[in-house]
Short mmCIF file of C-alpha atoms and ligand atoms in Angstrom, two decimals:
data_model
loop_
_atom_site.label_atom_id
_atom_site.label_comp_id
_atom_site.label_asym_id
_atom_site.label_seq_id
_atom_site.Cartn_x
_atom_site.Cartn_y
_atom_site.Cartn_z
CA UNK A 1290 -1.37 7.21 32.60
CA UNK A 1291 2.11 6.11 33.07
CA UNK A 1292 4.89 7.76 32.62
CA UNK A 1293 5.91 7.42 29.02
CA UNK A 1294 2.31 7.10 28.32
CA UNK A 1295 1.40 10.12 25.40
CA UNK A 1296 -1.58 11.75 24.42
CA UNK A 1297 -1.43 12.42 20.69
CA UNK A 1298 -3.62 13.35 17.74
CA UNK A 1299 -3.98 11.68 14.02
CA UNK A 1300 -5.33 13.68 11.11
CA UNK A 1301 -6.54 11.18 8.88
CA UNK A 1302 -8.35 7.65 8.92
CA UNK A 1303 -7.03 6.16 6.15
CA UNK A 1304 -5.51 2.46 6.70
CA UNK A 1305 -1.76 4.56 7.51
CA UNK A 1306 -3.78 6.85 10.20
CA UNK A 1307 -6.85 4.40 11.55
CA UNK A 1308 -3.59 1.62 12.16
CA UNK A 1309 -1.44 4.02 13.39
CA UNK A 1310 -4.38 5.32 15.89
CA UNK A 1311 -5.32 2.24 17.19
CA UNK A 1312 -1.81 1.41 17.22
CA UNK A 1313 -0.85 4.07 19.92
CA UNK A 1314 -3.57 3.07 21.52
CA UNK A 1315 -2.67 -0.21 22.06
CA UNK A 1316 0.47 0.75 23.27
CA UNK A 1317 -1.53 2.80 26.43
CA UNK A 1318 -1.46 6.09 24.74
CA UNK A 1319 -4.54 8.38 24.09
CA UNK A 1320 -5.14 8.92 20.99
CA UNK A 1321 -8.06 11.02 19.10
CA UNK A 1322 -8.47 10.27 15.26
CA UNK A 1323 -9.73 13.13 13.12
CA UNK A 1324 -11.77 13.19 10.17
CA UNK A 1325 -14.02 15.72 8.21
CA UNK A 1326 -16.19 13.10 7.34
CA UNK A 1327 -18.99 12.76 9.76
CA UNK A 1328 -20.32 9.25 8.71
CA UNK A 1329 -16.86 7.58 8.99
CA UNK A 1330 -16.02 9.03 12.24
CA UNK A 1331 -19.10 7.23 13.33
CA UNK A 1332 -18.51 3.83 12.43
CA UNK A 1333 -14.93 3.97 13.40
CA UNK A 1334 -16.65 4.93 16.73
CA UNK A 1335 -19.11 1.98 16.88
CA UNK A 1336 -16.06 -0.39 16.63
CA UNK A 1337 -16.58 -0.93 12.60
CA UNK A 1338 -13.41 -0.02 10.80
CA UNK A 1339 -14.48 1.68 7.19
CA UNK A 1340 -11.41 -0.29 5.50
CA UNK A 1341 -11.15 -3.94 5.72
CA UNK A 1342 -7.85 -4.50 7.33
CA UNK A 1343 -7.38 -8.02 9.44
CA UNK A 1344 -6.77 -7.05 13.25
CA UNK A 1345 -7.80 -3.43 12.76
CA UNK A 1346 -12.07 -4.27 14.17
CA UNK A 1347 -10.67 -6.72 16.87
CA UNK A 1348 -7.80 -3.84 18.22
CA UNK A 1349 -10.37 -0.88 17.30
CA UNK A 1350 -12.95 -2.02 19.70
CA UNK A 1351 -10.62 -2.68 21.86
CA UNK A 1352 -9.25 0.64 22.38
CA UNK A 1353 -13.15 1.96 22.43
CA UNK A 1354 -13.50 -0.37 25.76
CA UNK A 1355 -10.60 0.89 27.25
CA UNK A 1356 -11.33 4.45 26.59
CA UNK A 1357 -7.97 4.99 25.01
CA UNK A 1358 -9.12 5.67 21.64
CA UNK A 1359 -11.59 8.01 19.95
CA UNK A 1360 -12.67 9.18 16.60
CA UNK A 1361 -13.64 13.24 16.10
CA UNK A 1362 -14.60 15.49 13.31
CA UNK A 1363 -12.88 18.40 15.84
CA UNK A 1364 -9.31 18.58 14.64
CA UNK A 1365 -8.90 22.09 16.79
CA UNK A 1366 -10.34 20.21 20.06
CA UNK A 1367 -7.95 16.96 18.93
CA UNK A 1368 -5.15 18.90 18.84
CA UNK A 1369 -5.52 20.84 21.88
CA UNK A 1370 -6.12 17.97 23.76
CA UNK A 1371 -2.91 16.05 22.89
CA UNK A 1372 1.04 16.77 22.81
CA UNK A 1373 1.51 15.88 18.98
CA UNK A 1374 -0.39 15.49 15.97
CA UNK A 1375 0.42 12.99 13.05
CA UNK A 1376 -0.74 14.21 9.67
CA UNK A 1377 -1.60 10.87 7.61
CA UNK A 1378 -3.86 12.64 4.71
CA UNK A 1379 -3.86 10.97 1.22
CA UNK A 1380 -1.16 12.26 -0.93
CA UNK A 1381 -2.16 11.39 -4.31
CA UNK A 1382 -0.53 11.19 -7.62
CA UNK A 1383 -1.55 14.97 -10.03
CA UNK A 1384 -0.20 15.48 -13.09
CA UNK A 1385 2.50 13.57 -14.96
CA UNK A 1386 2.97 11.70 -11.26
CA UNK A 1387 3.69 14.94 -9.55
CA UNK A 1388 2.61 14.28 -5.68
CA UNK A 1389 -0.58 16.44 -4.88
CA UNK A 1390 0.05 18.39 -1.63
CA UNK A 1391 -3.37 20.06 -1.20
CA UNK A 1392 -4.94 18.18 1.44
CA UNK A 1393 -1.20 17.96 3.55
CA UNK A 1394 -1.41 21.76 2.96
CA UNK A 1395 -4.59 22.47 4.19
CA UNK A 1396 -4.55 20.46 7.16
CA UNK A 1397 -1.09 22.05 8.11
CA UNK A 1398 -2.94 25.63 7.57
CA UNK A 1399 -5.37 24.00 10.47
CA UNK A 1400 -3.30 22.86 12.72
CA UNK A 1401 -1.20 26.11 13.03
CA UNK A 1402 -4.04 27.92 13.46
CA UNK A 1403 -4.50 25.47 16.96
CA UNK A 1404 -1.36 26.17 17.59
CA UNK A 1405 -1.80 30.07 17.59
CA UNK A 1406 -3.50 30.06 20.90
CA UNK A 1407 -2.21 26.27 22.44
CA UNK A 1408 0.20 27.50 25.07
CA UNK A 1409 1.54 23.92 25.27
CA UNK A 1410 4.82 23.05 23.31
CA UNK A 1411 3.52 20.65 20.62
CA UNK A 1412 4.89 18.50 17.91
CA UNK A 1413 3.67 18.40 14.39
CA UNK A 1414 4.71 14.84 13.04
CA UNK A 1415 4.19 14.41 9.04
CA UNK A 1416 3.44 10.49 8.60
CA UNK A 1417 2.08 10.99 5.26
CA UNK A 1418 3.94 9.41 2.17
CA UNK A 1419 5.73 13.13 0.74
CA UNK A 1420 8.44 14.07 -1.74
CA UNK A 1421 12.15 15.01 0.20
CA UNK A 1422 11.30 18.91 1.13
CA UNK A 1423 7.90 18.61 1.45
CA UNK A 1424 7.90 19.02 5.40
CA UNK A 1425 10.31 21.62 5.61
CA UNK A 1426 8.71 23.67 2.69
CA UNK A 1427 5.03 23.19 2.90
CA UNK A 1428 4.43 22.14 6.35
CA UNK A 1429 6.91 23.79 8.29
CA UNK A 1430 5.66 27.06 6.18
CA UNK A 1431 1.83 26.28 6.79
CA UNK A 1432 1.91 26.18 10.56
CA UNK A 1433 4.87 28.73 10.70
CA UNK A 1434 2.49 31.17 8.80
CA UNK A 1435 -1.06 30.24 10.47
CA UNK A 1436 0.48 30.03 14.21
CA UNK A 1437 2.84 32.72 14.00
CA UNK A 1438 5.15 31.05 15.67
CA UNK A 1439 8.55 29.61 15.06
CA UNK A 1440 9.48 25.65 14.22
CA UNK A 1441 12.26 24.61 16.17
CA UNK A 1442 11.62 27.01 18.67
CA UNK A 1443 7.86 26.87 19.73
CA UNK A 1444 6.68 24.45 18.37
CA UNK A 1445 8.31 20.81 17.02
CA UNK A 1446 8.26 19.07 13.48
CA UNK A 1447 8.93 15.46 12.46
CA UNK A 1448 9.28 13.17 9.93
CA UNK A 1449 8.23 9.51 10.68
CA UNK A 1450 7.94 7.22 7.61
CA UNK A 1451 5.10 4.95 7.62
CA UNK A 1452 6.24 1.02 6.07
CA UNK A 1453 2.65 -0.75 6.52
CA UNK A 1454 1.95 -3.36 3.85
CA UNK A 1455 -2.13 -3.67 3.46
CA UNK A 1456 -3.26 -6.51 5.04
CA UNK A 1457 -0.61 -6.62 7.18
CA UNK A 1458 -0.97 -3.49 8.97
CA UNK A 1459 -1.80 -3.88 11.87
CA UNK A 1460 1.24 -6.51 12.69
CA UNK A 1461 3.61 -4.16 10.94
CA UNK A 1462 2.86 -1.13 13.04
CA UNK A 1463 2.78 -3.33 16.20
CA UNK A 1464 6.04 -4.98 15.57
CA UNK A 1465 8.14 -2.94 12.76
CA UNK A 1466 11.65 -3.39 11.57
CA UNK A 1467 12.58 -0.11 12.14
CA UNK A 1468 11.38 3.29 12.94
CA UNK A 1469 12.68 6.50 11.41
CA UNK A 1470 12.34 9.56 13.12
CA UNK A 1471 13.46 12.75 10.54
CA UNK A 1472 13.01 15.93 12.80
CA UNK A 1473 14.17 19.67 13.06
CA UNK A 1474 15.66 19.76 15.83
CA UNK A 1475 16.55 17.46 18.98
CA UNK A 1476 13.70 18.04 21.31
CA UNK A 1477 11.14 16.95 18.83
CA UNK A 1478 12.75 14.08 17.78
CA UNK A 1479 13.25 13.06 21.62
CA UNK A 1480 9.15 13.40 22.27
CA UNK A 1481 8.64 10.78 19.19
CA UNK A 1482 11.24 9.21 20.39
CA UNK A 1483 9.64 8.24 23.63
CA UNK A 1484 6.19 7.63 22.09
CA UNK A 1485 7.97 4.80 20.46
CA UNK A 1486 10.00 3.60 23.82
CA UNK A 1487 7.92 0.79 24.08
CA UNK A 1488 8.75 -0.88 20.52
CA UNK A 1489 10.38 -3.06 20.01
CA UNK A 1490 12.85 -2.01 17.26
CA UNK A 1491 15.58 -0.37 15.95
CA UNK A 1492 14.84 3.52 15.58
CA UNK A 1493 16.96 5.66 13.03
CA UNK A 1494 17.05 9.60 13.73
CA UNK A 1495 17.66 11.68 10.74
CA UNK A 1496 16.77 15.41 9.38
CA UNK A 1497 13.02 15.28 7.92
CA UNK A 1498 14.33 15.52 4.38
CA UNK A 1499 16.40 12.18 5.05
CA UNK A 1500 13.55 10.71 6.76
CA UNK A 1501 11.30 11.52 3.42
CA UNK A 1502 13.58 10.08 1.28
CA UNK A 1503 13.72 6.51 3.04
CA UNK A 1504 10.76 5.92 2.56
CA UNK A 1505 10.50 6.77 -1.19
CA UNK A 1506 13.95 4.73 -1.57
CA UNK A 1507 12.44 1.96 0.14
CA UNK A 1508 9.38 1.52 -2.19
CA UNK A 1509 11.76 2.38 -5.00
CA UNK A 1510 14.04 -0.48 -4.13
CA UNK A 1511 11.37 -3.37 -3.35
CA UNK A 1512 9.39 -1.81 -6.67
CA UNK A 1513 12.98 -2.19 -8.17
CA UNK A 1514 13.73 -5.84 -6.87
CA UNK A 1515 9.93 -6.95 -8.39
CA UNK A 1516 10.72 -5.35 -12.36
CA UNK A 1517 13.83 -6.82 -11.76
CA UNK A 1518 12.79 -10.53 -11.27
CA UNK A 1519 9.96 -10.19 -13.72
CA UNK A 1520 12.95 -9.15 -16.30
CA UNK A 1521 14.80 -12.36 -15.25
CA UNK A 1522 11.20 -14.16 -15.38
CA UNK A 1523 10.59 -12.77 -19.08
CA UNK A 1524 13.98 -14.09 -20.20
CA UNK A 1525 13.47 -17.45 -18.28
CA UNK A 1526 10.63 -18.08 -19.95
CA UNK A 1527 12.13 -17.67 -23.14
CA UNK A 1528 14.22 -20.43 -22.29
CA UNK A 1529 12.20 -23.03 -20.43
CA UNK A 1530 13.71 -21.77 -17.06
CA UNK A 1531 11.86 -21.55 -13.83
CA UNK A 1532 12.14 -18.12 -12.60
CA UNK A 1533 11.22 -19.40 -9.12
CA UNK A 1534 14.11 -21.47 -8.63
CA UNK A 1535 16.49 -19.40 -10.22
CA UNK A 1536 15.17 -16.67 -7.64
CA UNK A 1537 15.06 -19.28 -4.60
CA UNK A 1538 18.86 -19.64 -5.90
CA UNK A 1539 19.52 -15.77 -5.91
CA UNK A 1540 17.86 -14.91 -2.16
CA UNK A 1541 19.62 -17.70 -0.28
CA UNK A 1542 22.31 -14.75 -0.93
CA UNK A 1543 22.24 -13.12 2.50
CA UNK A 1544 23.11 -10.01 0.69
CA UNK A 1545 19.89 -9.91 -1.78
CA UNK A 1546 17.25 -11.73 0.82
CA UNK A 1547 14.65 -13.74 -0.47
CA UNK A 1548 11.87 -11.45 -0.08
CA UNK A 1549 10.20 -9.49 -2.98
CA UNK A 1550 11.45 -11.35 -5.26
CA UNK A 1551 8.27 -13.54 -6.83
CA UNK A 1552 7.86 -13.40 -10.08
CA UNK A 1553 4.19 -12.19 -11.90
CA UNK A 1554 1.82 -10.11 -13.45
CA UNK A 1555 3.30 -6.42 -11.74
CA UNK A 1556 2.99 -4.98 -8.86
CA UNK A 1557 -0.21 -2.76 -8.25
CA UNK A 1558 -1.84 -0.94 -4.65
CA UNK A 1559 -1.71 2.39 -3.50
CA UNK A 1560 2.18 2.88 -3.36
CA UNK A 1561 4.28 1.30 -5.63
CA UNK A 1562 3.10 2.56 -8.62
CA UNK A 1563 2.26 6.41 -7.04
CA UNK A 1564 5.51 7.16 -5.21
CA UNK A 1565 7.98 5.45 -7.99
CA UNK A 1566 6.15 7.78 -10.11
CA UNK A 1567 6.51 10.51 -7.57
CA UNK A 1568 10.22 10.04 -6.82
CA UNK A 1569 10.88 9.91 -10.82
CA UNK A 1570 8.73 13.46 -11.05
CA UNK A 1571 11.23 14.95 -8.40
CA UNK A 1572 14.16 13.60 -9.64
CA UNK A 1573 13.20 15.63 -12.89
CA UNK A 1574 12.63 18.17 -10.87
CA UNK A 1575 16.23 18.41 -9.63
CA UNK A 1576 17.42 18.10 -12.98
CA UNK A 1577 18.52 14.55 -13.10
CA UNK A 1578 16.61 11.91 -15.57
CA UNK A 1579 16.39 8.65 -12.81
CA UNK A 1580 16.50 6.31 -15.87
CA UNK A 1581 15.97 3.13 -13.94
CA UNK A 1582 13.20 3.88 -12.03
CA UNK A 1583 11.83 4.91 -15.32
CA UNK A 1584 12.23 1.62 -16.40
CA UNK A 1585 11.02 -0.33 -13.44
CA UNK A 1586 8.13 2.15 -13.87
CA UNK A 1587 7.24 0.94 -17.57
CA UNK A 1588 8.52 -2.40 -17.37
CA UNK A 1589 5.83 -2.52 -14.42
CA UNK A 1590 3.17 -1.06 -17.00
CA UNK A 1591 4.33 -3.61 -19.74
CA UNK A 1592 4.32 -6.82 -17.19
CA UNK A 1593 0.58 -6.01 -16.20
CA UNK A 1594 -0.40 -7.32 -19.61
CA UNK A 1595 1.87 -9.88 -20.67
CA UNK A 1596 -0.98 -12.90 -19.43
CA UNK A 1597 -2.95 -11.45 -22.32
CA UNK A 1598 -0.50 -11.76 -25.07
CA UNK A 1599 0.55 -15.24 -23.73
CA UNK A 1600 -3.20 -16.17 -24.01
CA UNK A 1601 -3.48 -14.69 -27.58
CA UNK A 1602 -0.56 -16.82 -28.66
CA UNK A 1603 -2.40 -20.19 -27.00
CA UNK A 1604 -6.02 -19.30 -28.15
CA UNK A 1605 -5.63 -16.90 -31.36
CA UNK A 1606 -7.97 -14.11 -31.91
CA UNK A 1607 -9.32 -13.48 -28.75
CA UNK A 1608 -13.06 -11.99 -30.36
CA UNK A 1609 -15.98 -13.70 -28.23
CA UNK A 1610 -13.92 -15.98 -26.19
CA UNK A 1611 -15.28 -16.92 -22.34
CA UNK A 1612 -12.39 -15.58 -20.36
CA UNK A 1613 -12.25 -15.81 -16.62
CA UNK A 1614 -10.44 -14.09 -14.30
CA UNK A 1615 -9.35 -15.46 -10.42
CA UNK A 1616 -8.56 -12.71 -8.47
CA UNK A 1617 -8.72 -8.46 -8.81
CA UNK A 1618 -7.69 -7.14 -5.50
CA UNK A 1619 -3.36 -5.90 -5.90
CA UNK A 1620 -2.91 -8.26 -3.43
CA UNK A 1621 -4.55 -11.19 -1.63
CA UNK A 1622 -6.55 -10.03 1.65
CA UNK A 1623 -7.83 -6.93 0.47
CA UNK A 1624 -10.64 -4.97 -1.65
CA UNK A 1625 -8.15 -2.44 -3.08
CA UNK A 1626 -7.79 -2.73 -6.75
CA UNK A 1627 -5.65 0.72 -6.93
CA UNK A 1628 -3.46 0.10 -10.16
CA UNK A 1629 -4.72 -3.81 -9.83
CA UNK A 1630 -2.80 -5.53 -12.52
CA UNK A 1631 -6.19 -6.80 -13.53
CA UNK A 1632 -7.51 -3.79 -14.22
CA UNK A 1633 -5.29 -3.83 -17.01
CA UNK A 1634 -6.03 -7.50 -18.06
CA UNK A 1635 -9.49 -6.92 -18.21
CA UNK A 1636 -9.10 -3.57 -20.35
CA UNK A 1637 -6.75 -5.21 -22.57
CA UNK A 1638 -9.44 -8.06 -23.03
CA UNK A 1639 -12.53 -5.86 -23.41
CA UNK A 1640 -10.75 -3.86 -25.75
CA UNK A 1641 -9.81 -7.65 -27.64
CA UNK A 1642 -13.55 -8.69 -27.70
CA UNK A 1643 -13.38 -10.96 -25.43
CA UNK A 1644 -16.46 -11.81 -22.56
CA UNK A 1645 -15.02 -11.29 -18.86
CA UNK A 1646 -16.06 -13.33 -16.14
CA UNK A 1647 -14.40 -12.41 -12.88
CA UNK A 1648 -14.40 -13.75 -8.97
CA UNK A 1649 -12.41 -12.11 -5.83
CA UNK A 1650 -13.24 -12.96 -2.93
CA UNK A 1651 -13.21 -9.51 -1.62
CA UNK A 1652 -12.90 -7.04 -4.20
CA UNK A 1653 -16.02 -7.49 -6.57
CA UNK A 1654 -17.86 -4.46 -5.65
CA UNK A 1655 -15.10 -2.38 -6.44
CA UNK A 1656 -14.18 -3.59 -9.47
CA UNK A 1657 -18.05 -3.04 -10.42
CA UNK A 1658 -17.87 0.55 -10.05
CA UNK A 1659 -14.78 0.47 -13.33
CA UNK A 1660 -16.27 -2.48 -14.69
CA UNK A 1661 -19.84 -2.67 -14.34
CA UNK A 1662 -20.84 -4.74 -17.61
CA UNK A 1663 -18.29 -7.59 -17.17
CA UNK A 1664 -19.84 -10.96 -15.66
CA UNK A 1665 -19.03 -11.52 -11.82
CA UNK A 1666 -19.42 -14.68 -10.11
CA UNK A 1667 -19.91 -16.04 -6.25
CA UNK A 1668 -16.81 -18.58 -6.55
CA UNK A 1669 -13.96 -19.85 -9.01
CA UNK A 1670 -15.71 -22.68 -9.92
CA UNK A 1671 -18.52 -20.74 -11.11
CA UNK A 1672 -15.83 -18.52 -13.00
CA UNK A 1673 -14.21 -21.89 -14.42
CA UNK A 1674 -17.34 -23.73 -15.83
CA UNK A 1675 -17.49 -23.40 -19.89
CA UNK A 1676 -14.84 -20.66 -19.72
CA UNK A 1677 -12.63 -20.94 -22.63
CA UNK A 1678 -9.65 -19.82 -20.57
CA UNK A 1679 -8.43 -18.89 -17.11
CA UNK A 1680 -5.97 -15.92 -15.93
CA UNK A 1681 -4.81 -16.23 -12.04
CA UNK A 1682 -3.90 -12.69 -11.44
CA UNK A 1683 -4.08 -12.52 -7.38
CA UNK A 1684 -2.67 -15.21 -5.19
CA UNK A 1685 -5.61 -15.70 -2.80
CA UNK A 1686 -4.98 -18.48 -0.47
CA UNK A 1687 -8.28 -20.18 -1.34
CA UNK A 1688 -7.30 -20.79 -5.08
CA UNK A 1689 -4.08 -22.71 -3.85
CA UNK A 1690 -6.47 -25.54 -3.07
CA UNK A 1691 -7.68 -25.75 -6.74
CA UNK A 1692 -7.72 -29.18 -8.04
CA UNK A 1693 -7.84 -30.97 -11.66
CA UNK A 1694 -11.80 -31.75 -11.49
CA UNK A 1695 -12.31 -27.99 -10.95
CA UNK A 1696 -10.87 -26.83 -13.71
CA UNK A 1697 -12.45 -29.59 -15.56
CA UNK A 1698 -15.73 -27.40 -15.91
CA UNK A 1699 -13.76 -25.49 -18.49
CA UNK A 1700 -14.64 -25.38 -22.24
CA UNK A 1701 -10.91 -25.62 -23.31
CA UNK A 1702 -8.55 -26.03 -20.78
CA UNK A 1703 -6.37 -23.23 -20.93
CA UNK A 1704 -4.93 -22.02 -17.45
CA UNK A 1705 -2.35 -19.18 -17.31
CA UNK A 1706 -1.40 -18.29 -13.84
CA UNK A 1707 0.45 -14.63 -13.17
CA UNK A 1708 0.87 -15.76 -9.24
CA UNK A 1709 2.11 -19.07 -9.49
CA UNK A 1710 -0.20 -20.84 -6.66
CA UNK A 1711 -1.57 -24.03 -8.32
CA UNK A 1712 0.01 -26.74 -6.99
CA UNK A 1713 1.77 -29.30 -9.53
CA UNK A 1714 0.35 -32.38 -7.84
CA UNK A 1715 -2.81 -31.06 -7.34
CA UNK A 1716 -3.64 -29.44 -11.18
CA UNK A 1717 -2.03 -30.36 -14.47
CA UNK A 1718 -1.14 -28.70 -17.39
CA UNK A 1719 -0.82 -24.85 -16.43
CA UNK A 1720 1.17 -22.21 -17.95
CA UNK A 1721 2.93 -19.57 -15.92
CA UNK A 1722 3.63 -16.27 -16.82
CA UNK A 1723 7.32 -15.99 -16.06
CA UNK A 1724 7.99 -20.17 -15.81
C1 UGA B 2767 3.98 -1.40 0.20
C2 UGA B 2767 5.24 -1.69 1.02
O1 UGA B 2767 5.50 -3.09 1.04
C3 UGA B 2767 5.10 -1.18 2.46
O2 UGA B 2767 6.32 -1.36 3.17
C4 UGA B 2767 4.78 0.32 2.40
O3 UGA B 2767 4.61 0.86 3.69
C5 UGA B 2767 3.49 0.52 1.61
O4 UGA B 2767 3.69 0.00 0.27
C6 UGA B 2767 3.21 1.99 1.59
O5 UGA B 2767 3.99 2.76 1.02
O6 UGA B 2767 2.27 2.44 2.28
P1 UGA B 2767 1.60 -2.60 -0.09
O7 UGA B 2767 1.37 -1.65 -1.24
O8 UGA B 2767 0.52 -2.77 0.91
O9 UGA B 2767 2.91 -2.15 0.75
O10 UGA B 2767 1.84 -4.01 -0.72
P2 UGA B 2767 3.02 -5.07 -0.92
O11 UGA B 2767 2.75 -6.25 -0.08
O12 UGA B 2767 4.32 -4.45 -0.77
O13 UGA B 2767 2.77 -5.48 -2.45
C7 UGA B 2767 2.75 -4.52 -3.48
C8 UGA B 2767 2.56 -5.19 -4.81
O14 UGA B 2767 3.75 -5.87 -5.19
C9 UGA B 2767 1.44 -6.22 -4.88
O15 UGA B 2767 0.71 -6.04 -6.09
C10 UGA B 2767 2.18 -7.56 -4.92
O16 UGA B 2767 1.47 -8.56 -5.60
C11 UGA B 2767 3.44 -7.18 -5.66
N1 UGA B 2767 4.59 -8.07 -5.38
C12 UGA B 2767 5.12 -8.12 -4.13
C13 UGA B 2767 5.14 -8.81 -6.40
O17 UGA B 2767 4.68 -8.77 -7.58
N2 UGA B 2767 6.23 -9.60 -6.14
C14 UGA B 2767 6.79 -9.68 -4.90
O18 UGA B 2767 7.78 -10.42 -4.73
C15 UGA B 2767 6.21 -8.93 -3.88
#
C-alpha cells in the first residue's frame, strides 16, 4: 500500500455504499463492504452488482481482481480490519415524512461495540442522508454508549455528504464537485481528509451538523429550482409560451445555471421527494413552518398528474380508453420507480377507467409488483399500436428516435409528452405538458 493508501469499512450496499466501496477501491484503498444479507454479499462478490448502476459491474470486478475490494456479512471483523467505517444504511421516510433512524441506530450500537475492544484509533464517518443533529445525537450517543469510550477523544466522527445522482454514480463519486467533510474535531476530519487526497476537487470542512444540512439544502434547492420551472411551465402554457426557451433564456444567467431547470411531469427517485419531506418535518420540529418547501413539496405532488387532466380535456371521459404509457423508471437509466411520477399517472388513470398499457425499458418488473393487472409490452411500438393515446413520462434516450410512422399505429393520435424528447422534425403534432 502506499502511503496515503487507507483501509476502510462501508456498512451498507445500497447504490450510496456499493459506489462509494468500489469507489475507494478504485482509488487503491482497501475496502470491505458489509451487509446482513447473505445472498447479496454473494453476488456483489461474484462481480454482479444487485442494483443496476452503469460502471458499477465493470469497476466491481475490477476491484475483486485486484484484491482491493470485498463484500462481508462480518461488520465486527470489517471494522477491525480497517481505520474508518462509513455508515450508508437506508434512511427512510416514517410518519408524516419524519426520517426513520432505526437502522443508522442500530448499526451505530454495532460498531461501538467493535470499538470497545479495537485498540486502534478509528473514525466513524456517517455518509447516510440524516436530519442536522442526527450524528451528534444518535450516532455519536450509540457508539459513545456501546464502546464506552469518548468521541473526540478515542475515537473520531464525521460527516461526509453523499451527492450521487442514480445512473450517474459511479462518475459522480469518481470525479465530484465537491466534498464536504462535517467532523468533531480536527484529527478526524484530517484522516477523511487524506482518504480523499487523491480527488480531484474542492473539499469543504465544516462541523457534522453543517455538513448534514448541505446536503438536505442541496436537494432542497435543485427540488426547489424543478417546482419552480414547472410553475413558470404551468403559466407558459397558459399562454402559448415555450417553457424551454424561456428557461434556455433564464440559465444563460451565470448566476441561475442552466441545469435543473427542464420542465415536466415532477420530480420522483429516492431523494427528492424523502428528504424535502424530511427537512420540512424538522423545520416543524424547530418551530418554524418552511412554507416554500411546502409548496415545492405539493406543487411536486400536483405536477405528477397534470398529463392526465391535459388528456381528459383532449379525449373527454377517460372510461375504457387504450392509454399507453412510455417510460416508468424516475429517471432514464434506471429500474427505480421510487415516487415515479408514473406511478401517479397510472393511479390517476386506473382510478378514471381507463386500460393501461405500459413499456420501460428497464423498469417493468418493478412496476409489476404495484401494478400487476395493467398491460406491459416488449417495445413502444407495441405500446403505440391501437392505443387511443400516449403519455411520455421518462425521457429514455431510445424514444428520442421516435418517428411519425410509429406513432401512426395509434387509434387516435393523441401524444402528450411530460419530458419533452420527440423531436419536431422527426414527429408531428404533439402536445407538451408545460409548452
Ligand atoms: C439526486 C441529486 O441530484 C443528487 O445530487 C443526490 O446525491 C441524490 O439525489 C441523493 O440525495 O442521493 P437522483 O435522485 O439520482 O439524484 O436524481 P436526479 O438526476 O437529481 O433527478 C431527480 C428527479 O428530478 C428525476 O425524476 C428527474 O426527472 C427530475 N428532474 C431533474 C426534473 O424534473 N427536471 C430537471 O431539470 C432535473
Amino acid at each position: 500500500m502506499q502511503d496515503d493508501e487507507m483501509k476502510i469499512s462501508i456498512i451498507g450496499t445500497g447504490y450510496v455504499g456499493l459506489t462509494t466501496g468500489v469507489g475507494f477501491a478504485v482509488k487503491g484503498n482497501d475496502v470491505l463492504c458489509v451487509d446482513i444479507d447473505a445472498a447479496k454479499v454473494e453476488t456483489i462478490n461474484s462481480g454482479v452488482s444487485p442494483i443496476y448502476e452503469p460502471l458499477l459491474d465493470d469497476y466491481l470486478k475490477k476491484v475483486l481482481k485486484q484484491k482491493k475490494f470485498r463484500a462481508t456479512i462480518d461488520l465486527s471483523d470489517a471494522v477491525n480490519r480497517s481505520e474508518a467505517s462509513f455508515i450508508s444504511v437506508g434512511t427512510p421516510s416514517g410518519k408524516d415524512g419524519k426520517i426513520d433512524l432505526r437502522f443508522i441506530e442500530e448499526v451505530s450500537k454495532q460498531i461501538g461495540q467493535v470499538l470497545k475492544d479495537k485498540k486502534d484509533y478509528h473514525v466513524v464517518v456517517v455518509k447516510s442522508t440524516v436530519v442536522p443533529e442526527t450524528t451528534e445525537k444518535v450516532v455519536v450517543e450509540n457508539v459513545e454508549s456501546a464502546s464506552c469510550k469518548k468521541a473526540g477523544e478515542d475515537f473520531g466522527v464525521c460527516m461526509n455528504p453523499e451527492f450521487l445522482r442514480e445512473g450517474k454514480a459511479m462518475e459522480d463519486f469518481l470525479t465530484p464537485d465537491r466534498i464536504v467533510i462535517g467532523s468533531i474535531d480536527k484529527r478526524s476530519g484530517d484522516v477523511i481528509e487524506k482518504l480523499y487526497s487523491n480527488f480531484k476537487a474542492s473539499i469543504l470542512r465544516t462541523d457534522v451538523k453543517t455538513a448534514e444540512m448541505i446536503k438536505y439544502a442541496s436537494n432542497a434547492f435543485l427540488a426547489t429550482k424543478i417546482s419552480f420551472t414547472n410553475e413558470i411551465g404551468n403559466i407558459c402554457k397558459r399562454l402559448c409560451i415555450d417553457v424551454n426557451e424561456v428557461m434556455k433564456g433564464v440559465g444563460m444567467d451565470s448566476r441561475i445555471s442552466p441545469h435543473f431547470l427542464n420542465a415536466g411531469c415532477g420530480y420522483g427517485g429516492s431523494c427528492f421527494p424523502k428528504d424535502v419531506e424530511a427537512l420540512i418535518w424538522k423545520a416543524k420540529e424547530t418551530g418554524y413552518e418552511p412554507r416554500l418547501l411546502d409548496e415545492v413539496h405539493e406543487l411536486n405532488n400536483r405536477q405528477k398528474v397534470v398529463l392526465v387532466d391535459q388528456l381528459e380535456k383532449r379525449i373527454g371521459k377517460l372510461k375504457g380508453k387504450n392509454i399507453c404509457l412510455l417510460g416508468l423508471a424516475f429517471k432514464p437509466d434506471s429500474d427505480d420507480i421510487r415516487e415515479a411520477s408514473s406511478i401517479s399517472i397510472i393511479s390517476k388513470l386506473i382510478e378514471k377507467g381507463a386500460k393501461v398499457k405500459a413499456y420501460d425499458p428497464k423498469a417493468m418488473e418493478n412496476m409489476e409488483k404495484l401494478f400487476p393487472n395493467i398491460q406491459y409490452v416488449s417495445n413502444a411500438k407495441e405500446a403505440l399500436a391501437g392505443s387511443d393515446a400516449c403519455l411520455i413520462v421518462t425521457e429514455w434516450d431510445e424514444f428520442r428516435k421516435l418517428e411519425d410512422k410509429d406513432f401512426d399505429a395509434m387509434r387516435n393520435r393523441i401524444i402528450i409528452e411530460g419530458r419533452r424528447i420527440l423531436d419536431k422534425a422527426k414527429v408531428s403534432k404533439f402536445d407538451g405538458i408545460c409548452w
